[in-house]
CSV table of C-alpha atoms in Angstrom, one decimal:
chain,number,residue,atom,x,y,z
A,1172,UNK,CA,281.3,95.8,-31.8
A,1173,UNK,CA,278.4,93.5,-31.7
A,1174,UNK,CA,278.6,90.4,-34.0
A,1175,UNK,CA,276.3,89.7,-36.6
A,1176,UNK,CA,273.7,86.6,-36.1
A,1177,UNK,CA,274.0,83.9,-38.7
A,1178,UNK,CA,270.3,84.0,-39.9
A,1179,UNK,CA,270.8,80.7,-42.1
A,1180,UNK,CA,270.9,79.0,-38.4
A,1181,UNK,CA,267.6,80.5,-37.0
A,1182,UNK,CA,264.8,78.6,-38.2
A,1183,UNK,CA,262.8,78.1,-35.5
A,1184,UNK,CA,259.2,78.2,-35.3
A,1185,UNK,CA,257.6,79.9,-32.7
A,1186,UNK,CA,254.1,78.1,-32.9
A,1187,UNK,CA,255.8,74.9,-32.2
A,1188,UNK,CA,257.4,76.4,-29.5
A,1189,UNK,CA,254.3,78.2,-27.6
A,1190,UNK,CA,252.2,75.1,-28.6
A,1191,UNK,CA,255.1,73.4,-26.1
A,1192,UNK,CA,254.8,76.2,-23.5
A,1193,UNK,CA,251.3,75.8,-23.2
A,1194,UNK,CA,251.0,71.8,-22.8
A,1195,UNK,CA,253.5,72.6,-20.0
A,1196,UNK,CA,250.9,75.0,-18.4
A,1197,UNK,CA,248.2,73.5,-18.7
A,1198,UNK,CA,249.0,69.4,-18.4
A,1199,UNK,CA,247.1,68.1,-21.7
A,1200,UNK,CA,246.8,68.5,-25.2
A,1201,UNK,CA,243.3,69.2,-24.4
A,1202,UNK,CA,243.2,72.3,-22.4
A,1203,UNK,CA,246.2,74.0,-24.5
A,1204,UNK,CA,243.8,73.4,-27.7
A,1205,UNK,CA,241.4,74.8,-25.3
A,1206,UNK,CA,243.9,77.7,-24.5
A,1207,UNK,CA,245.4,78.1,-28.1
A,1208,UNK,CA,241.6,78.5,-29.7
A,1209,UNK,CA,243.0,75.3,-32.3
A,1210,UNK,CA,242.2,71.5,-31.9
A,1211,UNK,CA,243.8,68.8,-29.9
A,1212,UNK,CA,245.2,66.9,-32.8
A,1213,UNK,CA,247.2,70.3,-33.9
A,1214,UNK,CA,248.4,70.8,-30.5
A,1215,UNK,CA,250.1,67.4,-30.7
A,1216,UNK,CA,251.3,67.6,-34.1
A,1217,UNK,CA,253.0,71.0,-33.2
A,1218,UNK,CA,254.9,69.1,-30.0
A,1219,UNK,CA,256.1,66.2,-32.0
A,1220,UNK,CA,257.6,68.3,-34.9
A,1221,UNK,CA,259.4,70.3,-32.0
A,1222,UNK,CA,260.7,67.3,-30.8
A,1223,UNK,CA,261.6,66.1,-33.6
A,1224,UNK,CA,263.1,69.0,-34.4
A,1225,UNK,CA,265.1,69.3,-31.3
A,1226,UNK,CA,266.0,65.0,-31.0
A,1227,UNK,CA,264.4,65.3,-27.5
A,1228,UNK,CA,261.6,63.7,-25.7
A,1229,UNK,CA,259.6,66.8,-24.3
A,1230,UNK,CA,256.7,65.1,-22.1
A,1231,UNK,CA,255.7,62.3,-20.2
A,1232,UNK,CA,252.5,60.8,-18.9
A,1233,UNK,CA,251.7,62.1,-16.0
A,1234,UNK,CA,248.2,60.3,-15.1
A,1235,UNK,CA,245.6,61.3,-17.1
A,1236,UNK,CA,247.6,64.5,-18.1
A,1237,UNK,CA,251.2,65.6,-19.2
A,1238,UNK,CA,254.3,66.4,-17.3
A,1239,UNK,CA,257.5,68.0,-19.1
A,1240,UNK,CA,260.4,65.9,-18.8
A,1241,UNK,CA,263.6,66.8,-17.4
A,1242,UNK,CA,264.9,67.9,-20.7
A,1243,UNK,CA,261.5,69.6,-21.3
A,1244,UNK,CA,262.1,71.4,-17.9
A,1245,UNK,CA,265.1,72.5,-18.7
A,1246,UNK,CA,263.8,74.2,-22.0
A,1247,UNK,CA,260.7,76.3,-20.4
A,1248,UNK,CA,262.2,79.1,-18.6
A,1249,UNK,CA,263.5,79.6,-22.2
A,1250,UNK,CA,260.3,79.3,-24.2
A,1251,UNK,CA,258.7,81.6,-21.2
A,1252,UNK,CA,261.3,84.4,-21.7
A,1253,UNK,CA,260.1,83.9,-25.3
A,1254,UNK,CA,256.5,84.3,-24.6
A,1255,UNK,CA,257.5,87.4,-22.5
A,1256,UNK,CA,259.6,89.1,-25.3
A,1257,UNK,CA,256.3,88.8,-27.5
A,1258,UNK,CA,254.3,90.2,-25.3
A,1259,UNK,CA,256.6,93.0,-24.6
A,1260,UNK,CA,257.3,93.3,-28.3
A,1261,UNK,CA,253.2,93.6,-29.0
A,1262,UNK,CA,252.6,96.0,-26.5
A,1263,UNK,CA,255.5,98.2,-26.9
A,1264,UNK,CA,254.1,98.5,-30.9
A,1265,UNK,CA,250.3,98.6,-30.0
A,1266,UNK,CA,251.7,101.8,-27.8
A,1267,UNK,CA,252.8,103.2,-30.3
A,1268,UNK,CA,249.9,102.8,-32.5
A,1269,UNK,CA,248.7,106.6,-33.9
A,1270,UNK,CA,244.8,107.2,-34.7
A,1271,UNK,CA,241.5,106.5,-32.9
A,1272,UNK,CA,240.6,102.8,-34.5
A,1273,UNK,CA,241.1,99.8,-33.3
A,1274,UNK,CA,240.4,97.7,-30.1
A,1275,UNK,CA,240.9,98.6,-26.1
A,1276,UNK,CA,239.9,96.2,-23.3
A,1277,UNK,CA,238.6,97.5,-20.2
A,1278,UNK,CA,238.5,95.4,-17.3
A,1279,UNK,CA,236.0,96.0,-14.2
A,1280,UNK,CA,234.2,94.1,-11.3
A,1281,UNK,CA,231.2,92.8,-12.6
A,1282,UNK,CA,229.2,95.8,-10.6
A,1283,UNK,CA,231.0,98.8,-11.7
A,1284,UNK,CA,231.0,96.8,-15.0
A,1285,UNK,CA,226.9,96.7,-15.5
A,1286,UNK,CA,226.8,100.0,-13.3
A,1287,UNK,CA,228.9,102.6,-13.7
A,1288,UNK,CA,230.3,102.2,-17.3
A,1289,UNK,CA,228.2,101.6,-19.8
A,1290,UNK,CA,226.6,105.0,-20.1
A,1291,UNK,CA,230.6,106.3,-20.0
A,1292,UNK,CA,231.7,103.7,-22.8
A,1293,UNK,CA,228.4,104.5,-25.0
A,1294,UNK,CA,229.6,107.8,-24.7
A,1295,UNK,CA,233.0,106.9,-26.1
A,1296,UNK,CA,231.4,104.8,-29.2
A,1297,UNK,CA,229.8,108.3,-30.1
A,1298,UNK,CA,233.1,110.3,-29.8
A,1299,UNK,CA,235.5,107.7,-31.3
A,1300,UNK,CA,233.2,105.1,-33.5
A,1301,UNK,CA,236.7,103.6,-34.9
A,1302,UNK,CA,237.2,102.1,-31.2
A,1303,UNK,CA,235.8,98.8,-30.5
A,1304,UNK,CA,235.8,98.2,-26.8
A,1305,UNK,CA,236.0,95.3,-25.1
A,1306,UNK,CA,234.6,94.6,-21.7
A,1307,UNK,CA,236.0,92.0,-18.9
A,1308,UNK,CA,233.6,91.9,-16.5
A,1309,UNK,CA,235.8,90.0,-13.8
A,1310,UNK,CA,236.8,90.1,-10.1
A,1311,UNK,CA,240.8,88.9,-10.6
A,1312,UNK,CA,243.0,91.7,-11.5
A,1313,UNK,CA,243.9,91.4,-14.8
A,1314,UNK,CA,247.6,91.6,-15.9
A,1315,UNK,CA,247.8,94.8,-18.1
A,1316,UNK,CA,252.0,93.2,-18.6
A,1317,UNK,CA,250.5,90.4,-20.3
A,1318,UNK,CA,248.2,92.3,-21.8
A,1319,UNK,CA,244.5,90.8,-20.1
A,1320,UNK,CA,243.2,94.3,-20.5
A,1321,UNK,CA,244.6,97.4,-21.6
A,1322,UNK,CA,242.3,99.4,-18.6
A,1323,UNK,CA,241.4,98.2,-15.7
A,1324,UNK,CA,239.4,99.7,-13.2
A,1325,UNK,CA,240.4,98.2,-10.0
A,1326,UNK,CA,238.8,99.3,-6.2
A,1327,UNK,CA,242.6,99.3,-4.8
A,1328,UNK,CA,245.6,101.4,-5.9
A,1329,UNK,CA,247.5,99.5,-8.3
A,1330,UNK,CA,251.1,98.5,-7.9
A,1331,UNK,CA,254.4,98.3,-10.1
A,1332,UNK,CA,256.4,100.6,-11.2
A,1333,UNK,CA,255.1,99.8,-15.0
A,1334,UNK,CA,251.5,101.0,-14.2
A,1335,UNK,CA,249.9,104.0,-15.0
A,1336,UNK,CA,246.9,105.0,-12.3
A,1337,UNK,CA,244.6,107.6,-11.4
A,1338,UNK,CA,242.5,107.8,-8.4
A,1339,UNK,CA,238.8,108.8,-10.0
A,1340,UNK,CA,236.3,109.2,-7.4
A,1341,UNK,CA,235.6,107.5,-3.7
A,1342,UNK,CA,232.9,105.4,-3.6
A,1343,UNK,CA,230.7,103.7,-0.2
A,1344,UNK,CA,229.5,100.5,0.7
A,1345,UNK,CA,226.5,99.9,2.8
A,1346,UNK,CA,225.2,96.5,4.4
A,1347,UNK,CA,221.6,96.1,2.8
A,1348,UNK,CA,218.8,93.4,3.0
A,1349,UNK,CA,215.1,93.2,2.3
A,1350,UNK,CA,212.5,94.4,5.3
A,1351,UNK,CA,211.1,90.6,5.7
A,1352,UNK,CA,214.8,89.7,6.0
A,1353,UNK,CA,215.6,91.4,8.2
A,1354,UNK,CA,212.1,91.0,10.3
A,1355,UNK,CA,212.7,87.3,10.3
A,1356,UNK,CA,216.0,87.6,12.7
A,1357,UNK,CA,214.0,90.2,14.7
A,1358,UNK,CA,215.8,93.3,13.0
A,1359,UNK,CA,218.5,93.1,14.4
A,1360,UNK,CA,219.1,96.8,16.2
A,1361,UNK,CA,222.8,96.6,17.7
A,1362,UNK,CA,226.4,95.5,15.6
A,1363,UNK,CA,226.2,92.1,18.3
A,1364,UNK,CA,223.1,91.1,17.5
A,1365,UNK,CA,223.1,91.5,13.3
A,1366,UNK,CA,226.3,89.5,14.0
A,1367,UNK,CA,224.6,87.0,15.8
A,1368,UNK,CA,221.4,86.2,13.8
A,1369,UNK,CA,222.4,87.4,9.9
A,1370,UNK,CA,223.9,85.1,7.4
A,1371,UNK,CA,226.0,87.3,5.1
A,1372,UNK,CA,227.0,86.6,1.8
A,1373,UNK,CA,231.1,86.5,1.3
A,1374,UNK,CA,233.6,86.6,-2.6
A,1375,UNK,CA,235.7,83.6,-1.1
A,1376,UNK,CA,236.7,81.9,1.4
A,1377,UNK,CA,239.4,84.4,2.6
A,1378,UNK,CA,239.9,86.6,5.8
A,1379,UNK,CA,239.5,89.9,4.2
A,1380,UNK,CA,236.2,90.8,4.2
A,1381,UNK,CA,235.3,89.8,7.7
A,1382,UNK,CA,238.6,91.7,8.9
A,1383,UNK,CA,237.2,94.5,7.2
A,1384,UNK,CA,233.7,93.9,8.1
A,1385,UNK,CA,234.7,93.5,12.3
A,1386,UNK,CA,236.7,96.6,11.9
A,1387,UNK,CA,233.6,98.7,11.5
A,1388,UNK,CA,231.6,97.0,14.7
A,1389,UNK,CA,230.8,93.8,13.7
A,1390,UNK,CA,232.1,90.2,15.1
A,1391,UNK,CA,231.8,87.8,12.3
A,1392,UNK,CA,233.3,84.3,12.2
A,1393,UNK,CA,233.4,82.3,9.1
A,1394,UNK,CA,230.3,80.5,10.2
A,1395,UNK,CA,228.8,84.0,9.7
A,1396,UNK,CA,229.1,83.5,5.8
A,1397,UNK,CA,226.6,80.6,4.6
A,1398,UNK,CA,226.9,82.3,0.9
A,1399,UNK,CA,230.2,82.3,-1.1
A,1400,UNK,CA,230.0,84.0,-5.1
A,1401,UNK,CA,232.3,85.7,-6.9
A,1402,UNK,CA,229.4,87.0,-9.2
A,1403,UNK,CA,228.5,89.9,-7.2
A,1404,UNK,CA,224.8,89.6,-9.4
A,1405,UNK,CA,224.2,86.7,-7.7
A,1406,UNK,CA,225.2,87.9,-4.5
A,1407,UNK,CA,222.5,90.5,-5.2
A,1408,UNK,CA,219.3,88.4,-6.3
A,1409,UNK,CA,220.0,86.2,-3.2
A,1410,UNK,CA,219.5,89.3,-1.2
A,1411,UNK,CA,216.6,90.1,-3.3
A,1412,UNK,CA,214.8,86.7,-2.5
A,1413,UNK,CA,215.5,87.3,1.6
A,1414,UNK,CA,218.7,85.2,1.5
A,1415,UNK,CA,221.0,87.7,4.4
A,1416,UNK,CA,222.8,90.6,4.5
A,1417,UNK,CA,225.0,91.8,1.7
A,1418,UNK,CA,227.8,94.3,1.0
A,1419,UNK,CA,226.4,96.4,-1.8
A,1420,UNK,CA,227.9,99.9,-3.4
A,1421,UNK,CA,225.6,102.7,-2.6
A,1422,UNK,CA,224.9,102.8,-6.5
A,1423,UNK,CA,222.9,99.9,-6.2
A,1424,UNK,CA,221.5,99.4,-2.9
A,1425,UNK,CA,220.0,103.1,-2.4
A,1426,UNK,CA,217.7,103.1,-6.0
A,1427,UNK,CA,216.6,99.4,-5.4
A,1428,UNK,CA,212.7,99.9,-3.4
A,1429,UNK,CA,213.0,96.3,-2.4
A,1430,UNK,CA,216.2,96.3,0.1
A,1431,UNK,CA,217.1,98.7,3.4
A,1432,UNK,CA,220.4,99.3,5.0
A,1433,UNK,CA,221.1,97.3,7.9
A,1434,UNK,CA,222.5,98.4,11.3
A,1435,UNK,CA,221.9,102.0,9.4
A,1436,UNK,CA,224.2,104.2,11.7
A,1437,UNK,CA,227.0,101.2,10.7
A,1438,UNK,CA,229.7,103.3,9.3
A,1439,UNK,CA,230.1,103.3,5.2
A,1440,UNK,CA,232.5,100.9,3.7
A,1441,UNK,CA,234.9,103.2,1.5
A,1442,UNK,CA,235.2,101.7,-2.2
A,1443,UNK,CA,238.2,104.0,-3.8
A,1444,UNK,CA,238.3,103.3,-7.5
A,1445,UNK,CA,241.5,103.8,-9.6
A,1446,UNK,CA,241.8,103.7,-13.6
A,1447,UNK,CA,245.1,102.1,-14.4
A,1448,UNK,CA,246.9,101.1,-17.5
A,1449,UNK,CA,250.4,99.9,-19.0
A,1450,UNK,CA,252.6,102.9,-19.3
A,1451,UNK,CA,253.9,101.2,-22.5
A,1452,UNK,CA,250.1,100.9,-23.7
A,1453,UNK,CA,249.1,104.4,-22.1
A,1454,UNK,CA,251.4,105.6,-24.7
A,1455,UNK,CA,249.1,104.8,-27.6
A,1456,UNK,CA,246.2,107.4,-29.1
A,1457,UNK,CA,243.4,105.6,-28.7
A,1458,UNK,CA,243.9,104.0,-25.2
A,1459,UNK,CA,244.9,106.8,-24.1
A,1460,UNK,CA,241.9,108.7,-25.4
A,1461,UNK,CA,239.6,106.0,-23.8
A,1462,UNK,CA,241.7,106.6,-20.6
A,1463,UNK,CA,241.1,110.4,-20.4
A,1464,UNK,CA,237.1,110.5,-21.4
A,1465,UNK,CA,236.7,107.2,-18.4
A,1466,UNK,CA,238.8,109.1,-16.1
A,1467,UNK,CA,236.5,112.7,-16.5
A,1468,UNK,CA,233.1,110.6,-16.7
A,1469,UNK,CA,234.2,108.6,-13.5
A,1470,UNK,CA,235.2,111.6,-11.8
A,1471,UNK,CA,232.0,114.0,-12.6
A,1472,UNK,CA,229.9,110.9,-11.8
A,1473,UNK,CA,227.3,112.4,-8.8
A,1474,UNK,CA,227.0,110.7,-5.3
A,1475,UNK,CA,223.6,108.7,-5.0
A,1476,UNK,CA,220.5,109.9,-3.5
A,1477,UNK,CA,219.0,109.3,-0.5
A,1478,UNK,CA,215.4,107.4,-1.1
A,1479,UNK,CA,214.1,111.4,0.5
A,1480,UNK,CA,215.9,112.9,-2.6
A,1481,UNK,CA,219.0,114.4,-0.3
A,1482,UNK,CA,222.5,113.7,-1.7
A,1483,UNK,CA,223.9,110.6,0.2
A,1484,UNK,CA,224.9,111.6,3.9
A,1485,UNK,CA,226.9,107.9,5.2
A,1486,UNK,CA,224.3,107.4,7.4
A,1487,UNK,CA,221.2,105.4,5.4
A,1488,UNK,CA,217.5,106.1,6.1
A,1489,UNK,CA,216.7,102.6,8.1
A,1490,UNK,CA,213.1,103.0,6.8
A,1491,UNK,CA,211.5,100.3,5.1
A,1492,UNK,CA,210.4,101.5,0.7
């Protein structure tokens, strides 16, 4: 039989404690403030009751920031298993949440973001006005455990065993640059010679995109890659202004007069896109319902044009607008 907890022992105050947790994180009073959406003198006042509380010292200078101490070390795998319970506790309720009010976060690239969704969440405002929807337009992957987002739509399929996903449609990739571009390396007719003369435009400094980009013909070193944003917007109106080659989704690059395909018999870049959510979340009426009406719109979305009015073949025009 279990025993019963002595409540006139717990008094502990969780504020204190995640005010603690978050110092440790992020190394000043400053940035957890920052974190906590509260003020740098709170912060502090928060960590000293907990010490005092506790008759421990918690921190040390560390520099121009904080470091825990050893006692303070000791105590976060604690406070983190805290945290965690909380958020488990809050999602596990939210999932169980009945009725169509009441806020879901949907997290996308920036592209598929400005793109693809807005007429699909418009259309779910209309159906379920009670829903507020929030949009994080990112490139990280948010953590639906910690509850970042509720949906995310992500271009890879998702892993763990506590995700809920759905393939929804398979998307392409093209390599596109403007005409005077393009004429200023002597367009470039052959895989060798685009990887010669092109500067193209890279999300970090990591391997995978030229891997991916040499699989399909090319040989690209790092030196091939001049531009480095995240913001795939940016990425785009550097493209627009002659600034190299980009890897654009078919979306975008066919409608926009002012850009070709490069290399147009290049194979397409496949870009699969899979909606994913908590399965504790998935579980709750109005996530779920935002779930199902992305899922259909995504899926009965049409393939692109051709600039000649054709459905979208994989091959590109190569014709100047």
């Amino acid at each position: 039989m279990r025993s019963r907890m002595n409540w006139e022992r717990v008094a502990f105050d969780w504020n204190r404690a995640r005010a603690f947790l978050v110092t440790a994180e992020t190394g000043s009073y400053t940035a957890a403030a920052q974190a906590l959406g509260t003020t740098q003198p709170t912060v502090g006042r928060q960590v000293a009751a907990l010490e005092e509380e506790l008759g421990v010292s918690l921190f040390e200078r560390a520099g121009r920031g904080l470091a825990p101490t050893p006692t303070g070390q000791a105590l976060l795998a604690h406070v983190r298993s805290m945290a965690d319970a909380a958020t488990r506790f809050r999602r596990v309720a939210e999932g169980q949440s009945v009725g169509l009010e009441g806020p879901v976060a949907i997290s996308a690239s920036p592209l598929n973001a400005a793109y693809l969704l807005p007429p699909l969440l418009a259309g779910v405002r209309r159906r379920h006005p009670g829903i507020t929807l929030e949009v994080v337009s990112t490139l990280a992957i948010s953590d639906l455990g910690q509850r970042e987002a509720d949906i995310a739509v992500r271009n890879a399929r998702p892993e763990g065993d506590a995700l809920v996903a759905r393939k929804v449609r398979e998307d392409r990739a093209y390599l596109y640059a403007t005409p005077a571009y393009l004429a200023s390396i002597d367009n470039p007719a052959t895989p060798a010679a685009l990887s010669e003369r092109a500067a193209f435009f890279a999300f970090d400094h990591g391997p995978r995109l030229i891997e991916g980009l040499n699989a399909l013909g090319l040989s690209l070193t790092e030196k091939s890659f001049p531009w480095v944003s995240a913001d795939q917007h940016v990425q785009w109106a550097l493209t627009l202004e002659d600034g190299g080659v980009a890897v654009m989704l078919d979306q975008v690059g066919e409608p926009e007069p002012r850009v070709m395909r490069a290399l147009p018999a290049l194979p397409a870049i496949p870009v699969p896109m899979w909606l994913t959510s908590h399965r504790d979340v998935r579980t709750s009426e109005r996530v779920r319902a935002v779930f199902d009406l992305l899922a259909e719109g995504l899926s009965a979305l049409p393939a692109p044009g051709r600039r000649d009015g054709s459905a979208g073949d994989g091959r590109g025009t190569g014709t100047p607008p």
